[in-house]
mmCIF file of C-alpha atoms in Angstrom:
data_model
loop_
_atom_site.group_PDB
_atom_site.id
_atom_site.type_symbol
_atom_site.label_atom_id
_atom_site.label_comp_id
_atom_site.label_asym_id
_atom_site.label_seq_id
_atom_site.Cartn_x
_atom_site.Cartn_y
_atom_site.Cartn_z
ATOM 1 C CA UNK A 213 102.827 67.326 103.565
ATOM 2 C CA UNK A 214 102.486 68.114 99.779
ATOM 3 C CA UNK A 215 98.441 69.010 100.998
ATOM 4 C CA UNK A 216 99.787 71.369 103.568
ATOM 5 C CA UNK A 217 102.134 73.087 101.024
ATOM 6 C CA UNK A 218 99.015 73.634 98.434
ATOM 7 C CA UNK A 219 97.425 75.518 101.539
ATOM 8 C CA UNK A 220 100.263 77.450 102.158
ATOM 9 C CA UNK A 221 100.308 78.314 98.451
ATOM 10 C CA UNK A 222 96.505 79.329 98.785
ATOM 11 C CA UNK A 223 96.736 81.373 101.711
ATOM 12 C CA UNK A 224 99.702 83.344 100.673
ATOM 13 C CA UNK A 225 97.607 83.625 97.025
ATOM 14 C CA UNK A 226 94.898 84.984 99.043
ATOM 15 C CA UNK A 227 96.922 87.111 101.024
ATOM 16 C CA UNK A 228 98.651 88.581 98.170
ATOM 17 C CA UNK A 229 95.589 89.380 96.223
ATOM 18 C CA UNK A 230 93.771 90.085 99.402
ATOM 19 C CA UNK A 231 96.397 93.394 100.019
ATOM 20 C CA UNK A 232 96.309 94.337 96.500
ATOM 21 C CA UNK A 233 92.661 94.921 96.533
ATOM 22 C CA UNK A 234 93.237 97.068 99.674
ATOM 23 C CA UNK A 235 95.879 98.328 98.678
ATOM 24 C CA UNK A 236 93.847 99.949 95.451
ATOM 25 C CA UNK A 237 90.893 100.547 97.228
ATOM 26 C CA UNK A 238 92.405 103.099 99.882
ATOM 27 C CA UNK A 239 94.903 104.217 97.367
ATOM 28 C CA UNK A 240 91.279 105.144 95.466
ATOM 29 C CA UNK A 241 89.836 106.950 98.523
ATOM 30 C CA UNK A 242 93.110 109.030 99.268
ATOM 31 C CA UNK A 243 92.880 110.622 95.579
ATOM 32 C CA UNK A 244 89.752 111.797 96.599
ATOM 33 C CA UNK A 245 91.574 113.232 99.831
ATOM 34 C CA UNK A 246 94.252 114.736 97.598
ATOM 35 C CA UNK A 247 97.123 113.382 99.581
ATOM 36 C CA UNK A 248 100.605 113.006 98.431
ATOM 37 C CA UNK A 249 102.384 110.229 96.897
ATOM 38 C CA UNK A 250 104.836 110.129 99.672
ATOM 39 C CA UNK A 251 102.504 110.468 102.993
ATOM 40 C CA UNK A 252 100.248 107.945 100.565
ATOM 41 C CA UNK A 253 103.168 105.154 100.681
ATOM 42 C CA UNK A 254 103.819 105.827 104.807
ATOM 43 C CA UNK A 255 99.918 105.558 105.764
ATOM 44 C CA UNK A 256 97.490 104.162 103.567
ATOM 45 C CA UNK A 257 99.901 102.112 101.232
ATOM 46 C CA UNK A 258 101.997 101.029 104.403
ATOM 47 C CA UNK A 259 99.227 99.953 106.456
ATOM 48 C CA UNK A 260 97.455 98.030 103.382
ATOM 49 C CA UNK A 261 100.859 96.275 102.135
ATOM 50 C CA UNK A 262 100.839 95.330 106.463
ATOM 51 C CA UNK A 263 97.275 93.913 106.586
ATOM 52 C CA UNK A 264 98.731 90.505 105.720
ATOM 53 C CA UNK A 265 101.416 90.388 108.891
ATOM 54 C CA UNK A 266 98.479 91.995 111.176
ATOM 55 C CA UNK A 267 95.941 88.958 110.389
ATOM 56 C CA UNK A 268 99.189 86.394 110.338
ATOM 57 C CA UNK A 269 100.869 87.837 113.827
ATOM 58 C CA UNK A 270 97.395 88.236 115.173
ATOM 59 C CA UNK A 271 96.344 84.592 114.651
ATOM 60 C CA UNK A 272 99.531 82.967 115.738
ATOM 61 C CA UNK A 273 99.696 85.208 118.938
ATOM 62 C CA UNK A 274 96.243 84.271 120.031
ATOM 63 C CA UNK A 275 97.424 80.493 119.233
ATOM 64 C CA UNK A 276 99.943 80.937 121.741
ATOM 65 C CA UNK A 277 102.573 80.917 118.310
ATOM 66 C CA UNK A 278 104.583 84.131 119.728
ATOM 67 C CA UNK A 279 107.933 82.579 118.345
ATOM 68 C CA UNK A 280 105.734 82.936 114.690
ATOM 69 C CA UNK A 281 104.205 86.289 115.353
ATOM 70 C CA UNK A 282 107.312 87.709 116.330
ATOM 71 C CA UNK A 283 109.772 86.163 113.992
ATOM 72 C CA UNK A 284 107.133 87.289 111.135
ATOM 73 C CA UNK A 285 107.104 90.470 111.883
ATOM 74 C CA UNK A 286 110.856 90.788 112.443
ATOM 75 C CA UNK A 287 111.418 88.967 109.090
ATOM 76 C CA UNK A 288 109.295 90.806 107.414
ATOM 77 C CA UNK A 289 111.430 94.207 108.535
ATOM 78 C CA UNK A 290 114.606 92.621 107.051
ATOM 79 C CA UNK A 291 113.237 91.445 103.633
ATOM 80 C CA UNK A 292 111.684 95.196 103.844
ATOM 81 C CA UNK A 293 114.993 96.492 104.375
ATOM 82 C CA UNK A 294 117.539 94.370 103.097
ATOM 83 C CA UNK A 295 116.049 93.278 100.071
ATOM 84 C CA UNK A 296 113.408 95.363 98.573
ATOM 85 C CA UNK A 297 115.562 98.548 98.816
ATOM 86 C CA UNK A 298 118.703 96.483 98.073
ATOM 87 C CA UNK A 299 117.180 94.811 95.083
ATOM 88 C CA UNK A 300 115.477 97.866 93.782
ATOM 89 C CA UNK A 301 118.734 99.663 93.824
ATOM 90 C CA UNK A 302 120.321 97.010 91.751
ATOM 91 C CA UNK A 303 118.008 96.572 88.992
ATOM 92 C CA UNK A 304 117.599 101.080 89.081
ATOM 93 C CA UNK A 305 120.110 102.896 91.250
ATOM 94 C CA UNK A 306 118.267 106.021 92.369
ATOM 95 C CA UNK A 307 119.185 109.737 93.654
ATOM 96 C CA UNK A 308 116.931 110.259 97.149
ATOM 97 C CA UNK A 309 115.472 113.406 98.085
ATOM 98 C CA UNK A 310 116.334 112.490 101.538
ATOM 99 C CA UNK A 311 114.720 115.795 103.380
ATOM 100 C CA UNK A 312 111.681 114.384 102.265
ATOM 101 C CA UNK A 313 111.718 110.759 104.338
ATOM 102 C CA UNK A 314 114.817 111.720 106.764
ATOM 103 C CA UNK A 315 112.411 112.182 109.599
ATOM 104 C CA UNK A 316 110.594 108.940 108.769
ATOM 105 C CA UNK A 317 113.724 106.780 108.377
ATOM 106 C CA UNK A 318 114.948 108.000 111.717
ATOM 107 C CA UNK A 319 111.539 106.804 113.117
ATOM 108 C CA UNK A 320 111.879 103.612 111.733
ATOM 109 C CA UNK A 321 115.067 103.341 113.351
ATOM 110 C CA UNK A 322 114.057 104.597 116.383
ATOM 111 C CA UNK A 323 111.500 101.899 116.725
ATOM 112 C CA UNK A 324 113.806 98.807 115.904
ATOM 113 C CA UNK A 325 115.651 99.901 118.919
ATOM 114 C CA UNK A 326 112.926 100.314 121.081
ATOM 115 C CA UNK A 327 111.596 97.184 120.406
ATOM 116 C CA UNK A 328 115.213 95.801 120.901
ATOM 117 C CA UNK A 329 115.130 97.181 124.499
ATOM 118 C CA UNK A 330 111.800 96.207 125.716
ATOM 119 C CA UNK A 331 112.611 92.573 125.067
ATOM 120 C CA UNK A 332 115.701 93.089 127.175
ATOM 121 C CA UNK A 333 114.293 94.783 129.850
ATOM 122 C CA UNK A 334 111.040 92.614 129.724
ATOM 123 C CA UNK A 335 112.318 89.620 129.640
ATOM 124 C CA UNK A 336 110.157 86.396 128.911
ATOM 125 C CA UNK A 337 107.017 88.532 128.866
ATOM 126 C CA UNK A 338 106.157 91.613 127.602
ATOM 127 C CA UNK A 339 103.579 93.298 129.476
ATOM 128 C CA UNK A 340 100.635 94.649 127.509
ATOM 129 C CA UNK A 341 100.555 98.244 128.674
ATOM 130 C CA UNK A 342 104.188 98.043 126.646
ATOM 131 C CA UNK A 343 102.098 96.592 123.321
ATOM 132 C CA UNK A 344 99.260 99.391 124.267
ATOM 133 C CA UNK A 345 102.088 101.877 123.914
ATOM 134 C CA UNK A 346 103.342 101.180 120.534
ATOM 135 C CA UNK A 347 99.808 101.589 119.778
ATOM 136 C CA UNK A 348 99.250 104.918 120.830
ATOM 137 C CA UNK A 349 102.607 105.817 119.697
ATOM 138 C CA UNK A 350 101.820 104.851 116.323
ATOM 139 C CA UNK A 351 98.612 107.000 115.740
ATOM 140 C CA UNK A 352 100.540 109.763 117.208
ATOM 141 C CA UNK A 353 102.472 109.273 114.620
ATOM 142 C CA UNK A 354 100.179 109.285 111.934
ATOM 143 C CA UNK A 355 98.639 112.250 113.237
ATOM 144 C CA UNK A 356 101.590 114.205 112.753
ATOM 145 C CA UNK A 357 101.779 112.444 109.036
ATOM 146 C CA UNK A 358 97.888 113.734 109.032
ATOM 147 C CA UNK A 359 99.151 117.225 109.700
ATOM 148 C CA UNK A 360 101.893 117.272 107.034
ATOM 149 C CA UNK A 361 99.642 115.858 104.418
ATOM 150 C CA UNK A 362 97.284 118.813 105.260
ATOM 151 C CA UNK A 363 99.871 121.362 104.684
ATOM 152 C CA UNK A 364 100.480 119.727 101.500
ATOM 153 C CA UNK A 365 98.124 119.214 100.429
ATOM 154 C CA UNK A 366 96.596 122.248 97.925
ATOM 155 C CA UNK A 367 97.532 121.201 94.538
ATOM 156 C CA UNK A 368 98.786 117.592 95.037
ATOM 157 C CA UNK A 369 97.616 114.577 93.079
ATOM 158 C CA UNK A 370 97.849 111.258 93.750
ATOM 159 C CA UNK A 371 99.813 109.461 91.483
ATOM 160 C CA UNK A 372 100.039 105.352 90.866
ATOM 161 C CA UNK A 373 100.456 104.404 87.780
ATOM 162 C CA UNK A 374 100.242 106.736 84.696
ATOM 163 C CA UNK A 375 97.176 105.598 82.196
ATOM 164 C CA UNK A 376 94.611 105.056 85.235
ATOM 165 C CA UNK A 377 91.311 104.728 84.026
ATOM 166 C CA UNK A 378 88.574 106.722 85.820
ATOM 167 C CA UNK A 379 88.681 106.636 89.545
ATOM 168 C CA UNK A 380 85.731 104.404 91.170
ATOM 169 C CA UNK A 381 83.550 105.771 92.814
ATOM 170 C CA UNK A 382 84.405 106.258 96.741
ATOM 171 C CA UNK A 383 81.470 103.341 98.057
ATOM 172 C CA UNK A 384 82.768 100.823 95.745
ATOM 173 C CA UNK A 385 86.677 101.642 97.098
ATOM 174 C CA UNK A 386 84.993 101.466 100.839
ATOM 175 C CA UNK A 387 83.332 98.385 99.529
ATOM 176 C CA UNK A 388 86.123 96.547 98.116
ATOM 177 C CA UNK A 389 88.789 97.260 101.021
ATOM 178 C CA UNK A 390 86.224 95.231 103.391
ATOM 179 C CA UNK A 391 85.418 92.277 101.412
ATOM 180 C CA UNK A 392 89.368 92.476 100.551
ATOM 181 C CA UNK A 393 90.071 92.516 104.659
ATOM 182 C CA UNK A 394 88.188 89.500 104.808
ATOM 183 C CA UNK A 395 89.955 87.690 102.339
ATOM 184 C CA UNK A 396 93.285 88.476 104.198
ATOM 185 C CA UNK A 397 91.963 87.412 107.460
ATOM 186 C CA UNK A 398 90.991 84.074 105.982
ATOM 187 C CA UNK A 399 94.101 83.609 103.995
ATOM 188 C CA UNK A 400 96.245 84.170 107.187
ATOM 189 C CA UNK A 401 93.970 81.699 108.919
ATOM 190 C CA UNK A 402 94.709 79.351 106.188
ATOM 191 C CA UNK A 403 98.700 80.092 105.851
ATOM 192 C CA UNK A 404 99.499 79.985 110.068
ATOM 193 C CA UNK A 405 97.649 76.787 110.235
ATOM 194 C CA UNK A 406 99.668 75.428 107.500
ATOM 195 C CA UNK A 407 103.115 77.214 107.846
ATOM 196 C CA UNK A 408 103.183 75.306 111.840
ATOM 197 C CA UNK A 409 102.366 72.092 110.357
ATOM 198 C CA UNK A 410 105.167 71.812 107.619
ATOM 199 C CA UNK A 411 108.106 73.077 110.108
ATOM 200 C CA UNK A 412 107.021 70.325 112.251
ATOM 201 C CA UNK A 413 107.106 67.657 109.704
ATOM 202 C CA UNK A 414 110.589 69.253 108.300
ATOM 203 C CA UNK A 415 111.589 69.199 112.051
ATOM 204 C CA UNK A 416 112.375 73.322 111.302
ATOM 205 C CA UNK A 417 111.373 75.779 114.169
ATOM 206 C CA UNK A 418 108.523 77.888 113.923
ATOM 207 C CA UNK A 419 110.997 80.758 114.318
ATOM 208 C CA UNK A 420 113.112 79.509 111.042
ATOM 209 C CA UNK A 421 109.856 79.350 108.857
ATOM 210 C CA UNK A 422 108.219 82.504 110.366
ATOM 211 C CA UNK A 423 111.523 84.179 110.061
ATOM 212 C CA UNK A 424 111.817 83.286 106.002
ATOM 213 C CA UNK A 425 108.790 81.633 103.858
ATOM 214 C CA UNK A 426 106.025 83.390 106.127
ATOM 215 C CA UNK A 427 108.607 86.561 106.637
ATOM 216 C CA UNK A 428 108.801 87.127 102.463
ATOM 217 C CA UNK A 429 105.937 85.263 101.075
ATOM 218 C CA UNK A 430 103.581 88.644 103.377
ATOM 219 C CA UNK A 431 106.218 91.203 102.096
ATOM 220 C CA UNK A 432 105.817 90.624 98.756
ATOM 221 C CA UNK A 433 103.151 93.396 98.228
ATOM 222 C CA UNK A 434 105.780 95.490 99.563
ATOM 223 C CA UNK A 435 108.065 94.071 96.843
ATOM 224 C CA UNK A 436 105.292 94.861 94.284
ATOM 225 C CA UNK A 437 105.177 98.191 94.984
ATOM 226 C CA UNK A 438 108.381 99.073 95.601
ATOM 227 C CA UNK A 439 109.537 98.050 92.437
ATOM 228 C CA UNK A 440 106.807 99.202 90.283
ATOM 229 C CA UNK A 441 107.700 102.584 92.370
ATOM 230 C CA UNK A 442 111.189 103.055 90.925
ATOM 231 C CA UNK A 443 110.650 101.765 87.358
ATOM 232 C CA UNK A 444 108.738 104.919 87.358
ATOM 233 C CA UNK A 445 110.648 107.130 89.242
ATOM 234 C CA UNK A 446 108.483 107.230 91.892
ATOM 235 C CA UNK A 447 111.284 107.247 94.556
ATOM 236 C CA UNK A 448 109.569 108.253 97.931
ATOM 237 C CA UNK A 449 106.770 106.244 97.308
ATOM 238 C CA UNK A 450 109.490 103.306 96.902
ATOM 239 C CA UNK A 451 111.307 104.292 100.329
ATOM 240 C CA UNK A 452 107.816 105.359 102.151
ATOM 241 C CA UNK A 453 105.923 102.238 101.635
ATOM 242 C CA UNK A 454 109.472 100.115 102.635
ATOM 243 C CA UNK A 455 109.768 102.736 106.007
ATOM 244 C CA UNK A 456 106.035 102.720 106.734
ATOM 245 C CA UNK A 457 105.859 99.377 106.434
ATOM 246 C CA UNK A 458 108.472 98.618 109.152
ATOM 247 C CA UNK A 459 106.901 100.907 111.381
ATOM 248 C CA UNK A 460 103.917 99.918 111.167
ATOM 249 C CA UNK A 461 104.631 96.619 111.829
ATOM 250 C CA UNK A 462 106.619 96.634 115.251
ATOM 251 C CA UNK A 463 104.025 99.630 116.748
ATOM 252 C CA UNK A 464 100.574 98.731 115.168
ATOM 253 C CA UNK A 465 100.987 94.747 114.308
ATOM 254 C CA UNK A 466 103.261 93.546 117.678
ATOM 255 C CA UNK A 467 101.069 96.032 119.582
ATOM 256 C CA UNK A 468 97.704 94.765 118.344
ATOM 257 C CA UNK A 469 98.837 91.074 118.931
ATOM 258 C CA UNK A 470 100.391 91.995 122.574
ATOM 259 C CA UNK A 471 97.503 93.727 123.676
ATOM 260 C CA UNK A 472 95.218 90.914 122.452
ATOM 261 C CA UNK A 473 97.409 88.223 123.960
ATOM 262 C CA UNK A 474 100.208 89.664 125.519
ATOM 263 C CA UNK A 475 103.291 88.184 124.177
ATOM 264 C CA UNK A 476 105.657 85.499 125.979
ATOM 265 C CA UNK A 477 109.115 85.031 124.305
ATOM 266 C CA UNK A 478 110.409 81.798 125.752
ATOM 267 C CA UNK A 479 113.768 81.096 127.088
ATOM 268 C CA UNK A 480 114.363 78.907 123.790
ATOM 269 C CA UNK A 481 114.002 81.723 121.571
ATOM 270 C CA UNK A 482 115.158 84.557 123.595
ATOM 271 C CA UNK A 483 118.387 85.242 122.186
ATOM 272 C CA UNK A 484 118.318 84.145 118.423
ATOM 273 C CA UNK A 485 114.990 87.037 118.851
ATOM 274 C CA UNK A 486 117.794 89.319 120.468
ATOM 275 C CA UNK A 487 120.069 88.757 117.651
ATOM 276 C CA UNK A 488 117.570 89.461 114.806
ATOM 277 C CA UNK A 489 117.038 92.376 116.127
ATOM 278 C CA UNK A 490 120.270 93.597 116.365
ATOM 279 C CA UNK A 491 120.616 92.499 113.226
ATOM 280 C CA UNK A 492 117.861 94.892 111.932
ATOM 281 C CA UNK A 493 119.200 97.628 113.655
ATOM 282 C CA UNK A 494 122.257 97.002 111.990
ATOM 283 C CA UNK A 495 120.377 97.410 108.988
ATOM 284 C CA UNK A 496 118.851 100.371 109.233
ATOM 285 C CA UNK A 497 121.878 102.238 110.399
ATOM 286 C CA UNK A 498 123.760 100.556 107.628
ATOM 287 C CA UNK A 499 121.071 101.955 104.945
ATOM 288 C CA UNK A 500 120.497 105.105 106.515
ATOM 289 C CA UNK A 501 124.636 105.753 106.312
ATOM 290 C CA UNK A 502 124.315 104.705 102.461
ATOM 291 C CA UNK A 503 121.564 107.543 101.884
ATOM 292 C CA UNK A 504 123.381 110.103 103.548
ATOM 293 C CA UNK A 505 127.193 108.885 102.307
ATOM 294 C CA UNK A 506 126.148 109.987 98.755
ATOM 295 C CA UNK A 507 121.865 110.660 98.982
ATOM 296 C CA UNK A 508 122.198 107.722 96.152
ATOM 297 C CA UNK A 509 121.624 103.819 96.137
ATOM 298 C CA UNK A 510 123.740 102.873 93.937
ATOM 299 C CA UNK A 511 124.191 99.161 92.534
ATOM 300 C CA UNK A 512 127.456 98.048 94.682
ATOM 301 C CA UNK A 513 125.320 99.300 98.243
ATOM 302 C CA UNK A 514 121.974 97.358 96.771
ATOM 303 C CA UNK A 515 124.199 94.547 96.407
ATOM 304 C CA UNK A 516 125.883 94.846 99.727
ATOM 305 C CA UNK A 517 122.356 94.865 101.218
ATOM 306 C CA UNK A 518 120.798 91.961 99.130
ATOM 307 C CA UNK A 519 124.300 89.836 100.168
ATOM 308 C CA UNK A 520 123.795 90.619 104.172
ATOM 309 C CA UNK A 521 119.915 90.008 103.661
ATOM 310 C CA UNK A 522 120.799 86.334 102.438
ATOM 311 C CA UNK A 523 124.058 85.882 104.135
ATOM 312 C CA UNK A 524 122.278 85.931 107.500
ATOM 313 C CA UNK A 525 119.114 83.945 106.386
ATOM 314 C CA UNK A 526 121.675 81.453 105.493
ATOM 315 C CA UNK A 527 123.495 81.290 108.956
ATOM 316 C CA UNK A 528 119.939 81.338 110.862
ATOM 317 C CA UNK A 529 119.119 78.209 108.762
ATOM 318 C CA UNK A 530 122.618 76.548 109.212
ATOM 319 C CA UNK A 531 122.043 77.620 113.275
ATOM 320 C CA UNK A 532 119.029 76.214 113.301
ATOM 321 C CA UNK A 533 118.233 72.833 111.725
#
C-alpha cells in the first residue's frame, strides 16, 4: 500500500514536471511564431497542460480501465472549471474582456453537452467513428484558432513571465518537448498502474479515484498556470488555458482513447457518468452566466464555484464508498 502511494507520488512528480517542460518548450517555439498570449493558452498551452490526461486516459482505455479514462477526463473538466477559475477569483477577482474568449467558452460548452448526448444515445458503447469525430472536430477547431492567430498576429509578442532570459534556441525547445513527452508517457504508466491498485485495497471505485486524486493531481499544471496568469494580470491566458484545456480534453483525449480502444461504459457506471456530466454542464452555464452577469469574477462567485466544486466531490465520495 504505502509502496503503491510512493509510485503514485512519482508518477504524478513526473507528470507534473513532465508538462512543465512542454509546456515551456512550445511556449518557446510559439514566440518564434509570434502568436498571442490568448490563442497561446487555447492551443499550445492547452494541449501541453493536457499531455498528462492524454497518456493517463490513453493507458487506462487500452487496459480496458474506461470507468478511469473517462472519470479522469471528466474530473479533470470540473477541477478546471470549478476550482481553478473559482479559486483564482478568490485570491484576485478579475474584470474579463469577454469578446475576446466568448466564442471559446461557448465551445467549451458546446462540447460538454455533446459528449453528454452521445453517452445517452450510445449507450454502453460508444462507437469509434463517434471518438474519430471529436477528433476531426477538434483540429477544425484549431484551424480556425490558426486563422485568428494569423490575423493577429503583426505586432504581437508572446508574453509569460516578465524578466525571461533569452529565448532558446528553436532545436533545443523541439528537443526538450520530446524527451519531456516521454517522461509524461512513463509517469502516466507509472500513476494508472498505481492509482487501480490503491482503490482496490481502499475498496474505492476506480471511478471515485479517477474522478478526484487522478482528476486534480493531472490538472495541476493547469492550476500553475492559471494562477501565475492572474497574479500578473494576464487574464485570457488564465481563462484560455482553463477553456482549452476542457476542450481539448473531451475532443482530442476521449477521442484519441476511443478510437484506439473504443470505449465501453458499463451498466455499473452508466449513470453516476450521466450525472457528472450534467454536473459539468451545470458548470459551465453557471460560470458563463457569472461572466456575462457583471464581465467580473468576483470573490463571492469564486467562492460559490470552489463550494459546488467540493460540495459534489463530497457527495460522490459519500455515494460511493
Amino acid at each position: 500500500m504505502w509502496w503503491n502511494l510512493l509510485l503514485l507520488i512519482a508518477g504524478f512528480t513526473l507528470l507534473i514536471k513532465g508538462s512543465d517542460v512542454f509546456v515551456d518548450a512550445n511556449v518557446g517555439i510559439a514566440r518564434y511564431l509570434r502568436i498571442p498570449p490568448v490563442i497561446v493558452a487555447l492551443t499550445i498551452i492547452s494541449i501541453g497542460t493536457g499531455a498528462p490526461e492524454v497518456a493517463i486516459t490513453t493507458f487506462a482505455s487500452v487496459g480496458g480501465q474506461n470507468d478511469l479514462a473517462i472519470s479522469n477526463i471528466v474530473g479533470s473538466n470540473m477541477f478546471n472549471l470549478f476550482f481553478i477559475i473559482g479559486l483564482c477569483a478568490l485570491i484576485k477577482p478579475f474584470n474579463i474582456n469577454f469578446h475576446i474568449i466568448s466564442k471559446d467558452f461557448w465551445v467549451s460548452i458546446c462540447v460538454a453537452v455533446l459528449f453528454l448526448f452521445v453517452i445517452i444515445i450510445t449507450g454502453e458503447h460508444v462507437p469509434r467513428y463517434v471518438t474519430i469525430g471529436f477528433i476531426l472536430i477538434y483540429i477544425g477547431y484549431i484551424a480556425i484558432l490558426i486563422r485568428r492567430s494569423l490575423k493577429n498576429r503583426v505586432g504581437q509578442d508572446v508574453k509569460i513571465e516578465e524578466g525571461d532570459k533569452a529565448p532558446k534556441p528553436m532545436w533545443l525547445n523541439i528537443v526538450l518537448a520530446v524527451i519531456s513527452c516521454g517522461v509524461i508517457v512513463f509517469g502516466a504508466s507509472i500513476t494508472v498502474a498505481n492509482a487501480e491498485m490503491i482503490a482496490e485495497h481502499l475498496g474505492m471505485t476506480t471511478h471515485l479515484i479517477g474522478l478526484t486524486v487522478v482528476a486534480a493531481g493531472t490538472s495541476l499544471p493547469e492550476l500553475v498556470i492559471a494562477l501565475m496568469a492572474c497574479k500578473k494580470g494576464e487574464t485570457p491566458m488564465a481563462l484560455g488555458t482553463v477553456v482549452g484545456s476542457n476542450i481539448f480534453n473531451i475532443l482530442m483525449v476521449l477521442g484519441i482513447a476511443g478510437t484506439i480502444s473504443p470505449l465501453e461504459i458499463g451498466t455499473d457506471i452508466r449513470g453516476i457518468v450521466l450525472t457528472d456530466l450534467c454536473v459539468l454542464a451545470f458548470g459551465s452555464l453557471l460560470s458563463l452566466f457569472f461572466v456575462y452577469s457583471g464581465r467580473r469574477l468576483a470573490r463571492p462567485e469564486g467562492a460559490i464555484m470552489v463550494t459546488v466544486y467540493f460540495g459534489y466531490m463530497l457527495f460522490v465520495i459519500i455515494s460511493q464508498i
